[in-house]
PDB file of C-alpha atoms in Angstrom:
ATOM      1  CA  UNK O   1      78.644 116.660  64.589  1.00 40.00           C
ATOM      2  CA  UNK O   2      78.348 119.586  67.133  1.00 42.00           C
ATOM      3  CA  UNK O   3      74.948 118.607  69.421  1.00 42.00           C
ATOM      4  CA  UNK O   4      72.152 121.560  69.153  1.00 42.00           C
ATOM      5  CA  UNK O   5      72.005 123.716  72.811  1.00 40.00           C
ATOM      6  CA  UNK O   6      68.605 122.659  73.126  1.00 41.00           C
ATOM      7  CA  UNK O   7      69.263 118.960  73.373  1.00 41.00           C
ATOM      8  CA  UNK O   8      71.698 119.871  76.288  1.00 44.00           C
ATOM      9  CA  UNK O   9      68.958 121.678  78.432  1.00 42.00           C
ATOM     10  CA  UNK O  10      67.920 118.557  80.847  1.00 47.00           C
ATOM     11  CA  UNK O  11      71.707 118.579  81.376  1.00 46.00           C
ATOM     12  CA  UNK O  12      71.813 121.822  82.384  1.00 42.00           C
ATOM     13  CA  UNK O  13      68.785 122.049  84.399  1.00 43.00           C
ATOM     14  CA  UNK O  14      70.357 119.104  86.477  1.00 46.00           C
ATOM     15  CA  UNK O  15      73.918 120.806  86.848  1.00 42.00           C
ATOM     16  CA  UNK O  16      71.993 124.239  87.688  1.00 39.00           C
ATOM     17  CA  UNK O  17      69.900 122.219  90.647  1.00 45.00           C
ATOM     18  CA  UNK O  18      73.059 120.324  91.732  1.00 44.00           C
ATOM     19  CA  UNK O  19      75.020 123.466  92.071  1.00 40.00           C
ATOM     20  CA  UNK O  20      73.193 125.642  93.414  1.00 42.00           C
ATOM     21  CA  UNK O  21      71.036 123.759  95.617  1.00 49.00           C
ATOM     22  CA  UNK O  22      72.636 124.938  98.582  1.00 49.00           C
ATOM     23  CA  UNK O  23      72.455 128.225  98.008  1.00 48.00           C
ATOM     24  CA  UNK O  24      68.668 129.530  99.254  1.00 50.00           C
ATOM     25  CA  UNK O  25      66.815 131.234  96.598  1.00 54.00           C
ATOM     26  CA  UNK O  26      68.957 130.381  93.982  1.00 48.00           C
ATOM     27  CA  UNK O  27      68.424 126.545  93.857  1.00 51.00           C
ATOM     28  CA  UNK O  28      65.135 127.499  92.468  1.00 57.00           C
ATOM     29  CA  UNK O  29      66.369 128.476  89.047  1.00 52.00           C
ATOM     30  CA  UNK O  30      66.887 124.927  88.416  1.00 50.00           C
ATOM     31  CA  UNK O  31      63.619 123.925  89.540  1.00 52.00           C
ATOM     32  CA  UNK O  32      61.725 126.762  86.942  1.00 47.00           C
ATOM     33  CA  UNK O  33      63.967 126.212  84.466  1.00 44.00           C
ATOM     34  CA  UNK O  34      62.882 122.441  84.741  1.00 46.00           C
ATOM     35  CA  UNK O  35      58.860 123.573  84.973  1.00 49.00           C
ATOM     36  CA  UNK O  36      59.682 125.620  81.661  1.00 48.00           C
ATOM     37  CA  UNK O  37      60.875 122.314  80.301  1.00 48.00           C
ATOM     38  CA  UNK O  38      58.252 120.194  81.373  1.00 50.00           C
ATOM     39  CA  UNK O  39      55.128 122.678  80.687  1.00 61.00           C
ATOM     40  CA  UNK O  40      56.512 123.126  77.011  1.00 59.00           C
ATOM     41  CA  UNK O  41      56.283 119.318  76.540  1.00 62.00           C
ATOM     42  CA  UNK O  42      52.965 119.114  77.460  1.00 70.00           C
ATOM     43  CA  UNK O  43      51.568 122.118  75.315  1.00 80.00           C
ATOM     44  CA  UNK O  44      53.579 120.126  72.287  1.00 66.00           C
ATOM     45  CA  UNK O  45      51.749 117.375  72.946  1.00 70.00           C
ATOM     46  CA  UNK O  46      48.859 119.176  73.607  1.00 77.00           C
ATOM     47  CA  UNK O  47      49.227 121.523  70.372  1.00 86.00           C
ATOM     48  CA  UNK O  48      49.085 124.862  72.737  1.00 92.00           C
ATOM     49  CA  UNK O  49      46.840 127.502  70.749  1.00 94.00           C
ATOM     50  CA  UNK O  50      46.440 130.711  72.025  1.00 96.00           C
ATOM     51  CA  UNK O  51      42.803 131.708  71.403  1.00 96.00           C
ATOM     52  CA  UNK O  52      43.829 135.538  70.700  1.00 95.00           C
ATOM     53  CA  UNK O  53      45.132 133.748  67.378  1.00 96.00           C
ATOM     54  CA  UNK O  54      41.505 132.036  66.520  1.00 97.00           C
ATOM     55  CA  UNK O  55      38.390 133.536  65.527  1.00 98.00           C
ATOM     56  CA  UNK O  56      35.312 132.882  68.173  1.00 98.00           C
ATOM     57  CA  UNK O  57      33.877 130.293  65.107  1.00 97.00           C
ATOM     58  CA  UNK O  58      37.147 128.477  64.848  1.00 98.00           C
ATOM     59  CA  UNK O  59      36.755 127.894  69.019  1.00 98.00           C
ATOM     60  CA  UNK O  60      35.087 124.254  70.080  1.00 98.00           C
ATOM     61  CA  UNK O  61      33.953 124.060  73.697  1.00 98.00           C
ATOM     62  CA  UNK O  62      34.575 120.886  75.151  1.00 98.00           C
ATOM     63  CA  UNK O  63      32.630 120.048  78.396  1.00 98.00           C
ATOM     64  CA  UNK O  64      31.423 117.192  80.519  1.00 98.00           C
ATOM     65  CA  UNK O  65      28.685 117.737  83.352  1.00 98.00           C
ATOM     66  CA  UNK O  66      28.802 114.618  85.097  1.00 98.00           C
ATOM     67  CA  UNK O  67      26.558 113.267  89.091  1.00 98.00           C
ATOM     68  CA  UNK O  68      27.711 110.327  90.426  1.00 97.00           C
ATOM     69  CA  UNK O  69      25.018 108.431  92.253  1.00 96.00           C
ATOM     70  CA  UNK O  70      24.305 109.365  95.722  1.00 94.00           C
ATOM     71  CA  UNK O  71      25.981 112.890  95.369  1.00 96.00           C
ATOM     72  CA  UNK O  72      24.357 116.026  95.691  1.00 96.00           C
ATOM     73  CA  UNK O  73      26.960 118.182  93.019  1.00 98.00           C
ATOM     74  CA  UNK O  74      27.900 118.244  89.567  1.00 98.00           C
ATOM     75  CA  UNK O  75      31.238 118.425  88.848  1.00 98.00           C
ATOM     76  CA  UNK O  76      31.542 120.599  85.347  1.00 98.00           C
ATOM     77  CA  UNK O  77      35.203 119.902  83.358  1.00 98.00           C
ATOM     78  CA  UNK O  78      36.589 120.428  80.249  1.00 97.00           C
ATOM     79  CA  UNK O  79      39.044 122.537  78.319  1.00 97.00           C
ATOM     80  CA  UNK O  80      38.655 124.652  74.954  1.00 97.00           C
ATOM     81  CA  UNK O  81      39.791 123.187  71.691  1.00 97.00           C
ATOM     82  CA  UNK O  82      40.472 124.230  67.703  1.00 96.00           C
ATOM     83  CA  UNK O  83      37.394 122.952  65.242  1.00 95.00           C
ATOM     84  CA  UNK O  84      37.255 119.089  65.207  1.00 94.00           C
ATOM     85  CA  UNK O  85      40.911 118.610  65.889  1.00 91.00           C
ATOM     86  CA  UNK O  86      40.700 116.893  69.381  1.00 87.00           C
ATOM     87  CA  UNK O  87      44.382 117.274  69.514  1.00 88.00           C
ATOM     88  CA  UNK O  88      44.678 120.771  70.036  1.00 93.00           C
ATOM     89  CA  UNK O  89      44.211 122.651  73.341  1.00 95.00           C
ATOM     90  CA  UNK O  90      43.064 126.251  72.963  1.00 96.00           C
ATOM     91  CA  UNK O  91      44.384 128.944  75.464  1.00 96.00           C
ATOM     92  CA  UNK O  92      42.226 131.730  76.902  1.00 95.00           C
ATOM     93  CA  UNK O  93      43.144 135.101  76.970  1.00 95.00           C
ATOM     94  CA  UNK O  94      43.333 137.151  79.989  1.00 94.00           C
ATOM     95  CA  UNK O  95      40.515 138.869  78.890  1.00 96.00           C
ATOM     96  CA  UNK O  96      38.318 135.601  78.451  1.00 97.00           C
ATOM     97  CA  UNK O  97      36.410 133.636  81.312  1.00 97.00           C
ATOM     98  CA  UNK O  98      34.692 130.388  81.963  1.00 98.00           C
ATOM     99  CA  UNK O  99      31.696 130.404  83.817  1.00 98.00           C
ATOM    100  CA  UNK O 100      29.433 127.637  84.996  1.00 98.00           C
ATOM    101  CA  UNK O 101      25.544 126.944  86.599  1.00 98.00           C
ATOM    102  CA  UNK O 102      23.066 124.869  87.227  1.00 98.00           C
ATOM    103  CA  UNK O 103      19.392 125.037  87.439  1.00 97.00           C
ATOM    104  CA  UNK O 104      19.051 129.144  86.282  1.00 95.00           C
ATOM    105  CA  UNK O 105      21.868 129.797  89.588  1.00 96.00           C
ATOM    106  CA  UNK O 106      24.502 132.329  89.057  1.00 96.00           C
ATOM    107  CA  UNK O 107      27.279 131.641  87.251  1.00 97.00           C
ATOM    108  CA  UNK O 108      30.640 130.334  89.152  1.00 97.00           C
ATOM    109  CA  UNK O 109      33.759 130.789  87.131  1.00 97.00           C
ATOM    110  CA  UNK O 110      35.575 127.602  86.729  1.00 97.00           C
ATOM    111  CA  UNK O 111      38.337 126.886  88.221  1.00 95.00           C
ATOM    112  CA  UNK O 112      41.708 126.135  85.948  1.00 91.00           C
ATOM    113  CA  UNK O 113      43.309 123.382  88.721  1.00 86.00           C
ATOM    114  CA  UNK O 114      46.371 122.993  86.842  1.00 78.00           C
ATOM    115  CA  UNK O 115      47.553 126.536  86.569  1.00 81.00           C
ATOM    116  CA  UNK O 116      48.565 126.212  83.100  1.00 84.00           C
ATOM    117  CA  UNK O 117      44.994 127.263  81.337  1.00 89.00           C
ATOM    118  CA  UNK O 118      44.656 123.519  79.959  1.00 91.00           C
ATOM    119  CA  UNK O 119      41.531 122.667  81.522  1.00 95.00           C
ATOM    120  CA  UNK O 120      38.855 123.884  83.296  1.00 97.00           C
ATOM    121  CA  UNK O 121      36.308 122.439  86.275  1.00 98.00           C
ATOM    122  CA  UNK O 122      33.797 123.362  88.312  1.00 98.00           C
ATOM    123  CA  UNK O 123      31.620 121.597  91.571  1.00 98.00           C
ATOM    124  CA  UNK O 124      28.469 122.811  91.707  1.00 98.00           C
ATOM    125  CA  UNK O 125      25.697 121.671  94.618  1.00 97.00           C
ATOM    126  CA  UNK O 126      22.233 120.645  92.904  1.00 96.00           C
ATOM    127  CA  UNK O 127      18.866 118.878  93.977  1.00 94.00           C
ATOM    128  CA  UNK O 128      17.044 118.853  91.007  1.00 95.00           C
ATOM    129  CA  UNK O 129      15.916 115.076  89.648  1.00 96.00           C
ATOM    130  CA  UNK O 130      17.285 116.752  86.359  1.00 97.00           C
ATOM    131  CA  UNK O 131      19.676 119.257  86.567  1.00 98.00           C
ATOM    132  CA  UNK O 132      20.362 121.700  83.805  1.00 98.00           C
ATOM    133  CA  UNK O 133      23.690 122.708  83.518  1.00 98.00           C
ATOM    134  CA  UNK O 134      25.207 125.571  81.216  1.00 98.00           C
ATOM    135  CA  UNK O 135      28.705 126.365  80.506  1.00 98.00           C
ATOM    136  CA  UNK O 136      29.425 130.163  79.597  1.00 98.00           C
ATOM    137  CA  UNK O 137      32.376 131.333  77.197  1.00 98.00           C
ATOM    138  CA  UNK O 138      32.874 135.118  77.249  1.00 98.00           C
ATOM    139  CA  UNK O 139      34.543 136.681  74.962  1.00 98.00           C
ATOM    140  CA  UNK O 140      34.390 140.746  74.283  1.00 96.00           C
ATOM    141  CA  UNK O 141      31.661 141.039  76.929  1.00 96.00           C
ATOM    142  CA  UNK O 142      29.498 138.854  74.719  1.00 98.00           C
ATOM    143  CA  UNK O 143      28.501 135.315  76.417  1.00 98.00           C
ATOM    144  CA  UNK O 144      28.429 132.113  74.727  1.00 98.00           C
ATOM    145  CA  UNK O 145      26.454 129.610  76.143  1.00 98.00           C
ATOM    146  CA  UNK O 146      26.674 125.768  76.173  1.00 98.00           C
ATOM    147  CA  UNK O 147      23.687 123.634  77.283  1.00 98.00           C
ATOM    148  CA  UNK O 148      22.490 120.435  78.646  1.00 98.00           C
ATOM    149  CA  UNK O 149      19.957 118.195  81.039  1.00 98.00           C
ATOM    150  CA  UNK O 150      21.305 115.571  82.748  1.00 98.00           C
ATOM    151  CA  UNK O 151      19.749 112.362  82.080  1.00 95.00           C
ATOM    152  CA  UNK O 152      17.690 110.700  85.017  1.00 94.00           C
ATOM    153  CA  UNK O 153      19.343 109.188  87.887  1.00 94.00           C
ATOM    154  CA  UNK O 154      20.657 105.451  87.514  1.00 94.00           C
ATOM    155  CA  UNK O 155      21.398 102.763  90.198  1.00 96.00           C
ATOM    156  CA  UNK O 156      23.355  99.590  90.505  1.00 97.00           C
ATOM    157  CA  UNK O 157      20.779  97.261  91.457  1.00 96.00           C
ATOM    158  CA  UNK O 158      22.702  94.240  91.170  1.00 97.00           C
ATOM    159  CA  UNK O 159      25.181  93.002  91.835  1.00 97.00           C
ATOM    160  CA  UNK O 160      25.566  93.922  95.377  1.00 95.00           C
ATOM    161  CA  UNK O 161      28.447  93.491  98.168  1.00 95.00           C
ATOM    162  CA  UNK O 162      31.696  92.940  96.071  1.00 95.00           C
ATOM    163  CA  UNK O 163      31.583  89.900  93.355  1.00 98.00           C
ATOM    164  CA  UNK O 164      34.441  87.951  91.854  1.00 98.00           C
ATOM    165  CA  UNK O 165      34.602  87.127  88.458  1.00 98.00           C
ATOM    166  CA  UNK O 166      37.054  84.346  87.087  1.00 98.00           C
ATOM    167  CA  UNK O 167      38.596  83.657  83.871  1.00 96.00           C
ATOM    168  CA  UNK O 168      36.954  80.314  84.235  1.00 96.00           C
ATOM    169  CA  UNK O 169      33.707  80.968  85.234  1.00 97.00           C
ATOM    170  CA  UNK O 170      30.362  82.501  84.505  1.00 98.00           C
ATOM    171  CA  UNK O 171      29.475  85.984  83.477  1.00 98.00           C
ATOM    172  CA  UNK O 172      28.450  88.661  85.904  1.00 98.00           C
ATOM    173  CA  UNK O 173      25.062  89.951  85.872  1.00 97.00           C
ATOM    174  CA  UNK O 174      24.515  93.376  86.119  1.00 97.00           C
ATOM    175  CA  UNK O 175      20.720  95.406  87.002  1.00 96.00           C
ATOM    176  CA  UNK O 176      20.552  99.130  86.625  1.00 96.00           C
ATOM    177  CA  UNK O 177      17.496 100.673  87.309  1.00 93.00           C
ATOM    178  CA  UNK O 178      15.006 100.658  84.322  1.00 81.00           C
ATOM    179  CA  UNK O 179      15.910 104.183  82.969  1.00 78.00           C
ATOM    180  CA  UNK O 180      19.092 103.330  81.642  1.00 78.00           C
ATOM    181  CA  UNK O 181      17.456 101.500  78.464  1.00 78.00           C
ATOM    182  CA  UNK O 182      20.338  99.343  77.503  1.00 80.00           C
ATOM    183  CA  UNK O 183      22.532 102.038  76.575  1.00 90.00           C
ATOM    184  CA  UNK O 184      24.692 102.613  79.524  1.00 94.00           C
ATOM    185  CA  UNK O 185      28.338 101.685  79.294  1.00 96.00           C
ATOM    186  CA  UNK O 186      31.363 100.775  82.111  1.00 98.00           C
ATOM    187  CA  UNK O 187      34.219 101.560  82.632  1.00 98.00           C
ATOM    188  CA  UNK O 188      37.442 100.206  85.486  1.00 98.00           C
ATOM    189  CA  UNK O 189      39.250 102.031  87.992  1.00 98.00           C
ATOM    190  CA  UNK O 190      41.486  99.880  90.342  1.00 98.00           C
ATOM    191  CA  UNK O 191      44.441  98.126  90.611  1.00 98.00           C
ATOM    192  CA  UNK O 192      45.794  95.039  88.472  1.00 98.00           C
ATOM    193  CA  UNK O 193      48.607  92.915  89.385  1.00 98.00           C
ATOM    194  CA  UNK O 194      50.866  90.938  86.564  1.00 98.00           C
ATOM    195  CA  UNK O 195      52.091  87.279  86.837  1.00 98.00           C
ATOM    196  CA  UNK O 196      55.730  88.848  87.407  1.00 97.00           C
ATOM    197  CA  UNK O 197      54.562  90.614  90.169  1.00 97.00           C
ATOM    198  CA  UNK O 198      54.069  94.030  88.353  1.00 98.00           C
ATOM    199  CA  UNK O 199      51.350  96.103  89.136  1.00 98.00           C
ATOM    200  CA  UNK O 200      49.436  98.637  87.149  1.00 98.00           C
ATOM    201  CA  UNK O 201      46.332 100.963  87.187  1.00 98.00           C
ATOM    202  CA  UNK O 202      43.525 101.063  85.207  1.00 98.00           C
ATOM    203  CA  UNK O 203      42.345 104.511  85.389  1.00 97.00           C
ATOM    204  CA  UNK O 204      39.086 104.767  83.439  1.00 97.00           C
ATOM    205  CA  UNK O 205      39.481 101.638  81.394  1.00 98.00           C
ATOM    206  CA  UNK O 206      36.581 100.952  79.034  1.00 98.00           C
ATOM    207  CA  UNK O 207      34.841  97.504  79.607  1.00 98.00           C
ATOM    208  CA  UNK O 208      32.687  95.278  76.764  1.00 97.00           C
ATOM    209  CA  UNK O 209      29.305  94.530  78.072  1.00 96.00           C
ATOM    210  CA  UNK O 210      26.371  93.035  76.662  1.00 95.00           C
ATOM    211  CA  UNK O 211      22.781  94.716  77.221  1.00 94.00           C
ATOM    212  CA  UNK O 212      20.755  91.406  78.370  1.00 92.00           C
ATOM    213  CA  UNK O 213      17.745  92.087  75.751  1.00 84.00           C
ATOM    214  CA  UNK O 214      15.299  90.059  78.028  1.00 88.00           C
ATOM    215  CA  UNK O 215      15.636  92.148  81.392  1.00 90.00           C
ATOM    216  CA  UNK O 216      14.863  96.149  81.848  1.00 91.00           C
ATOM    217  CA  UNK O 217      18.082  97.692  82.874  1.00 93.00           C
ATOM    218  CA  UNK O 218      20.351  94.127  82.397  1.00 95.00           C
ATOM    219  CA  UNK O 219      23.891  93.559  81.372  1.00 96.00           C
ATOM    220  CA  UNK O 220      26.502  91.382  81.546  1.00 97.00           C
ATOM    221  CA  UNK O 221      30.447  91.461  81.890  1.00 98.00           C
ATOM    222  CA  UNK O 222      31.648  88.224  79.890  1.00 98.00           C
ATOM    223  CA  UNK O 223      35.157  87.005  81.539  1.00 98.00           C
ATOM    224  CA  UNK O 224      36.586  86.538  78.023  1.00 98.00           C
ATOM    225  CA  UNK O 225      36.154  90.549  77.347  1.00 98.00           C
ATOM    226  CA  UNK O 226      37.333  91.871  80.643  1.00 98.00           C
ATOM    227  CA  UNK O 227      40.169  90.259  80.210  1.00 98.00           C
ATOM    228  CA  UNK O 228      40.928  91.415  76.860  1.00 98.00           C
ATOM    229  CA  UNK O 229      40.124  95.048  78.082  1.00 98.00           C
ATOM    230  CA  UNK O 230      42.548  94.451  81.015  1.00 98.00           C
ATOM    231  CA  UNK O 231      45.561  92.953  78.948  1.00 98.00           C
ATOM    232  CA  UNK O 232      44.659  95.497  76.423  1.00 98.00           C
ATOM    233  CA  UNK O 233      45.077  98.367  79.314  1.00 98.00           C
ATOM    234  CA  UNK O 234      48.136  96.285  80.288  1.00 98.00           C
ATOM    235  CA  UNK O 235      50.066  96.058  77.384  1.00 98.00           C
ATOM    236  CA  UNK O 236      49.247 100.257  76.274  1.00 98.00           C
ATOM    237  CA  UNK O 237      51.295 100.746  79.622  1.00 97.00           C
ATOM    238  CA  UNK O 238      54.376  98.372  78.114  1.00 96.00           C
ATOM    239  CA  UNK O 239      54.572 100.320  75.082  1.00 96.00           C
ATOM    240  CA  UNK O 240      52.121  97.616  73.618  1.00 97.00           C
ATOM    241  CA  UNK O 241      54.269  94.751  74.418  1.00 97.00           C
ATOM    242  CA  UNK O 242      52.747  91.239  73.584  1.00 96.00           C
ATOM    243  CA  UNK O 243      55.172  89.597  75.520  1.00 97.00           C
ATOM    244  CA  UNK O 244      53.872  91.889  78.237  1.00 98.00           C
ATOM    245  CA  UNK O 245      53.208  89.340  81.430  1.00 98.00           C
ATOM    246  CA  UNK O 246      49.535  88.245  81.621  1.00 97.00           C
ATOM    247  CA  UNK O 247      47.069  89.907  83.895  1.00 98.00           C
ATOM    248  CA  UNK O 248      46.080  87.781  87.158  1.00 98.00           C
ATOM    249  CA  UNK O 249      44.158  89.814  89.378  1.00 98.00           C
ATOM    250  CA  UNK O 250      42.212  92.982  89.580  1.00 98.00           C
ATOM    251  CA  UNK O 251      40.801  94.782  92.188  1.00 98.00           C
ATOM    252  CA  UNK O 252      38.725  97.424  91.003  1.00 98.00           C
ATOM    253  CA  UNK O 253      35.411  99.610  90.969  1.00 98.00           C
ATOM    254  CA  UNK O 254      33.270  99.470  87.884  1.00 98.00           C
ATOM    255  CA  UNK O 255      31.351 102.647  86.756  1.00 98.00           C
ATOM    256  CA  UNK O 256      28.250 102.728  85.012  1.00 98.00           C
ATOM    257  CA  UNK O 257      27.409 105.439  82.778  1.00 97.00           C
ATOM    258  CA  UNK O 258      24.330 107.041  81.123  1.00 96.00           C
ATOM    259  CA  UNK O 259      25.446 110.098  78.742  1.00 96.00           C
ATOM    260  CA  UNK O 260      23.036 112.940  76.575  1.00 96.00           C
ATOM    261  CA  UNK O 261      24.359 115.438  74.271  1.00 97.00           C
ATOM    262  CA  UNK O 262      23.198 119.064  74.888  1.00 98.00           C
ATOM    263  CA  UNK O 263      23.822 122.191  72.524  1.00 98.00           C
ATOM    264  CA  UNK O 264      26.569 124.470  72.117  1.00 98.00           C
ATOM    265  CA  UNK O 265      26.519 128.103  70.797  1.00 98.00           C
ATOM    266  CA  UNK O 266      25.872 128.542  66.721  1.00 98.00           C
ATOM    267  CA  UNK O 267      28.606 131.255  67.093  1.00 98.00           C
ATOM    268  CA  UNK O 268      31.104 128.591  68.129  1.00 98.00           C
ATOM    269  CA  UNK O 269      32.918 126.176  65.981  1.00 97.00           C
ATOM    270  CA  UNK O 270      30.274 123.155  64.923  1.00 97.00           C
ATOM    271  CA  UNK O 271      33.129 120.175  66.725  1.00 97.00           C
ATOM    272  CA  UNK O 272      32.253 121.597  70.316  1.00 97.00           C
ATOM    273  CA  UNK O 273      30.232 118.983  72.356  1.00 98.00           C
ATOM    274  CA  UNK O 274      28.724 119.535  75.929  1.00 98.00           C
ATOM    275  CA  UNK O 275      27.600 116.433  77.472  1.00 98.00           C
ATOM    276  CA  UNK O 276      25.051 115.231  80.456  1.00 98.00           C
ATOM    277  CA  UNK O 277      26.514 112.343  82.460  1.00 97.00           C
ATOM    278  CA  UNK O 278      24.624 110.201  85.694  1.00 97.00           C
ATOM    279  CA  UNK O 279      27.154 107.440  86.907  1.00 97.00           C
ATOM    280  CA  UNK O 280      26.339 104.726  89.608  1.00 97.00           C
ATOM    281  CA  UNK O 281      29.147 101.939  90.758  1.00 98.00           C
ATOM    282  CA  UNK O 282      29.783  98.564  92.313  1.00 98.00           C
ATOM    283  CA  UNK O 283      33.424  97.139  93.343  1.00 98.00           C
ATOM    284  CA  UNK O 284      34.188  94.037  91.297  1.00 98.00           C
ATOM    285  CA  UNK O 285      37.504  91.649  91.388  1.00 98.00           C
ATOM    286  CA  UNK O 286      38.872  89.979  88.593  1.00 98.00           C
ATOM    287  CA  UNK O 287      40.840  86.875  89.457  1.00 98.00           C
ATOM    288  CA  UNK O 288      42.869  85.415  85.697  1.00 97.00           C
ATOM    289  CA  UNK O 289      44.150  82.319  87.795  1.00 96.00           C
ATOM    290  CA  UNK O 290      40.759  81.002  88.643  1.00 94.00           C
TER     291      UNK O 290
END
């Protein structure tokens, strides 16, 4: 059976950069052939829509306003998407913009970091308790505006200094300040080592706690469900692998998180969401072998 050309193209692309890679300029065909290559498998993935193909009501803006604790900016990010299919990433047009504010300012446009009109951020300076942060999608000179007011400010009141929790041994308590209500949730970033000496990272990683009913603000993080959250985060990264090796220490920094919805434009498609997020953080090691 004759193999298809396009099957053969990550064969080319290496012959191209082996041969001509010592000839100047020309080296670089290799290298934008292989961009090509690597750009069109992330648009598959990402189900690339151009938005020139959509109408404005078939659009969903997808945006997350989130201040970390201690920081004076918000950082605004997101991308565009089709309806309720979270699966698809809508393109602008040249014609199109994303704009940002906070608290009434003029707009910024947002950034697009990755050059390939995927997603969309912004940093914006603020030093209101409760900033109010809009995200503006313009389209034939008309503006479409997304909406939404951070919650209050939270705090890691306890625990302080950075606490080990064991496999073995008791939960961790955790105080936020008393605005968070019970309904703030955590999530991992760090480093985790393997018992075959294996290392991985946890990059967001969402974490089981338990809202402690009898204290304002209080939580804790059970041994027994971090560690099914780490192997869990483990094994997704070994193609979900139970004979994966087990998890035996983490070094990581836990984030807290209060989120509110806000609004999105009536013209837009109904799926968009634009959310308000305040985020405070304490280190935290997880040892499996103790």
């Amino acid at each position: 059976m004759t193999t298809p050309s396009r099957c053969r193209v990550p064969a080319l692309v290496l012959l191209v950069s082996s041969l001509l890679g010592g000839c100047g300029g020309v080296a670089s065909i290799g290298e934008d052939i292989g961009n090509a290559i690597g750009d069109g498998l992330i648009c598959g993935l990402r189900n690339c829509t151009e938005s020139s193909q959509l109408n404005l009501d078939e659009i969903s803006p997808r945006f997350t306003a989130t201040q970390a604790a201690g920081d004076n900016t918000v950082v605004i990010s997101g991308s565009l998407g089709k309806s309720a299919n979270l699966l698809t990433t809508v393109l602008m047009a040249p014609e199109e913009s994303l704009q940002a504010s906070v608290d009434g300012r003029a707009d910024v446009r947002m950034s697009n970091p990755d050059g390939k009109r995927w997603d969309y951020t912004a940093r914006l300076a603020t030093s209101s308790t409760q900033p109010v942060v809009r995200v503006v999608f313009t389209r034939g000179g008309v503006r479409h505006v997304s909406e939404v007011t951070l919650p209050a400010a939270i705090a890691v009141l306890q625990p302080t200094g950075n606490p080990l929790l064991t496999r073995s041994g008791a939960a961790l308590s955790v105080r936020l300040n008393q605005s968070t209500a019970a309904t703030a949730f955590p999530t991992a970033d760090g480093t985790c080592s393997r018992s075959d000496g294996s290392s991985f990272g946890l990059d967001g990683t969402s974490l089981v706690a338990q809202a402690e009913g009898n204290v304002l603000g209080g939580y804790r993080l059970d041994p027994a469900a971090v560690d099914a959250s780490l192997t869990e985060r483990s094994r997704s990264l070994n193609n979900n692998d139970t004979r994966t090796p087990a998890v035996t220490r983490c070094d990581m920094v836990v984030t807290w998180t209060q989120e509110v919805l806000g609004t999105t434009p009536a013209t837009m498609n109904r799926h968009g969401v634009m959310r308000g997020r305040r985020t405070a953080a304490h280190a935290l090691t997880y040892d499996a072998r103790l």
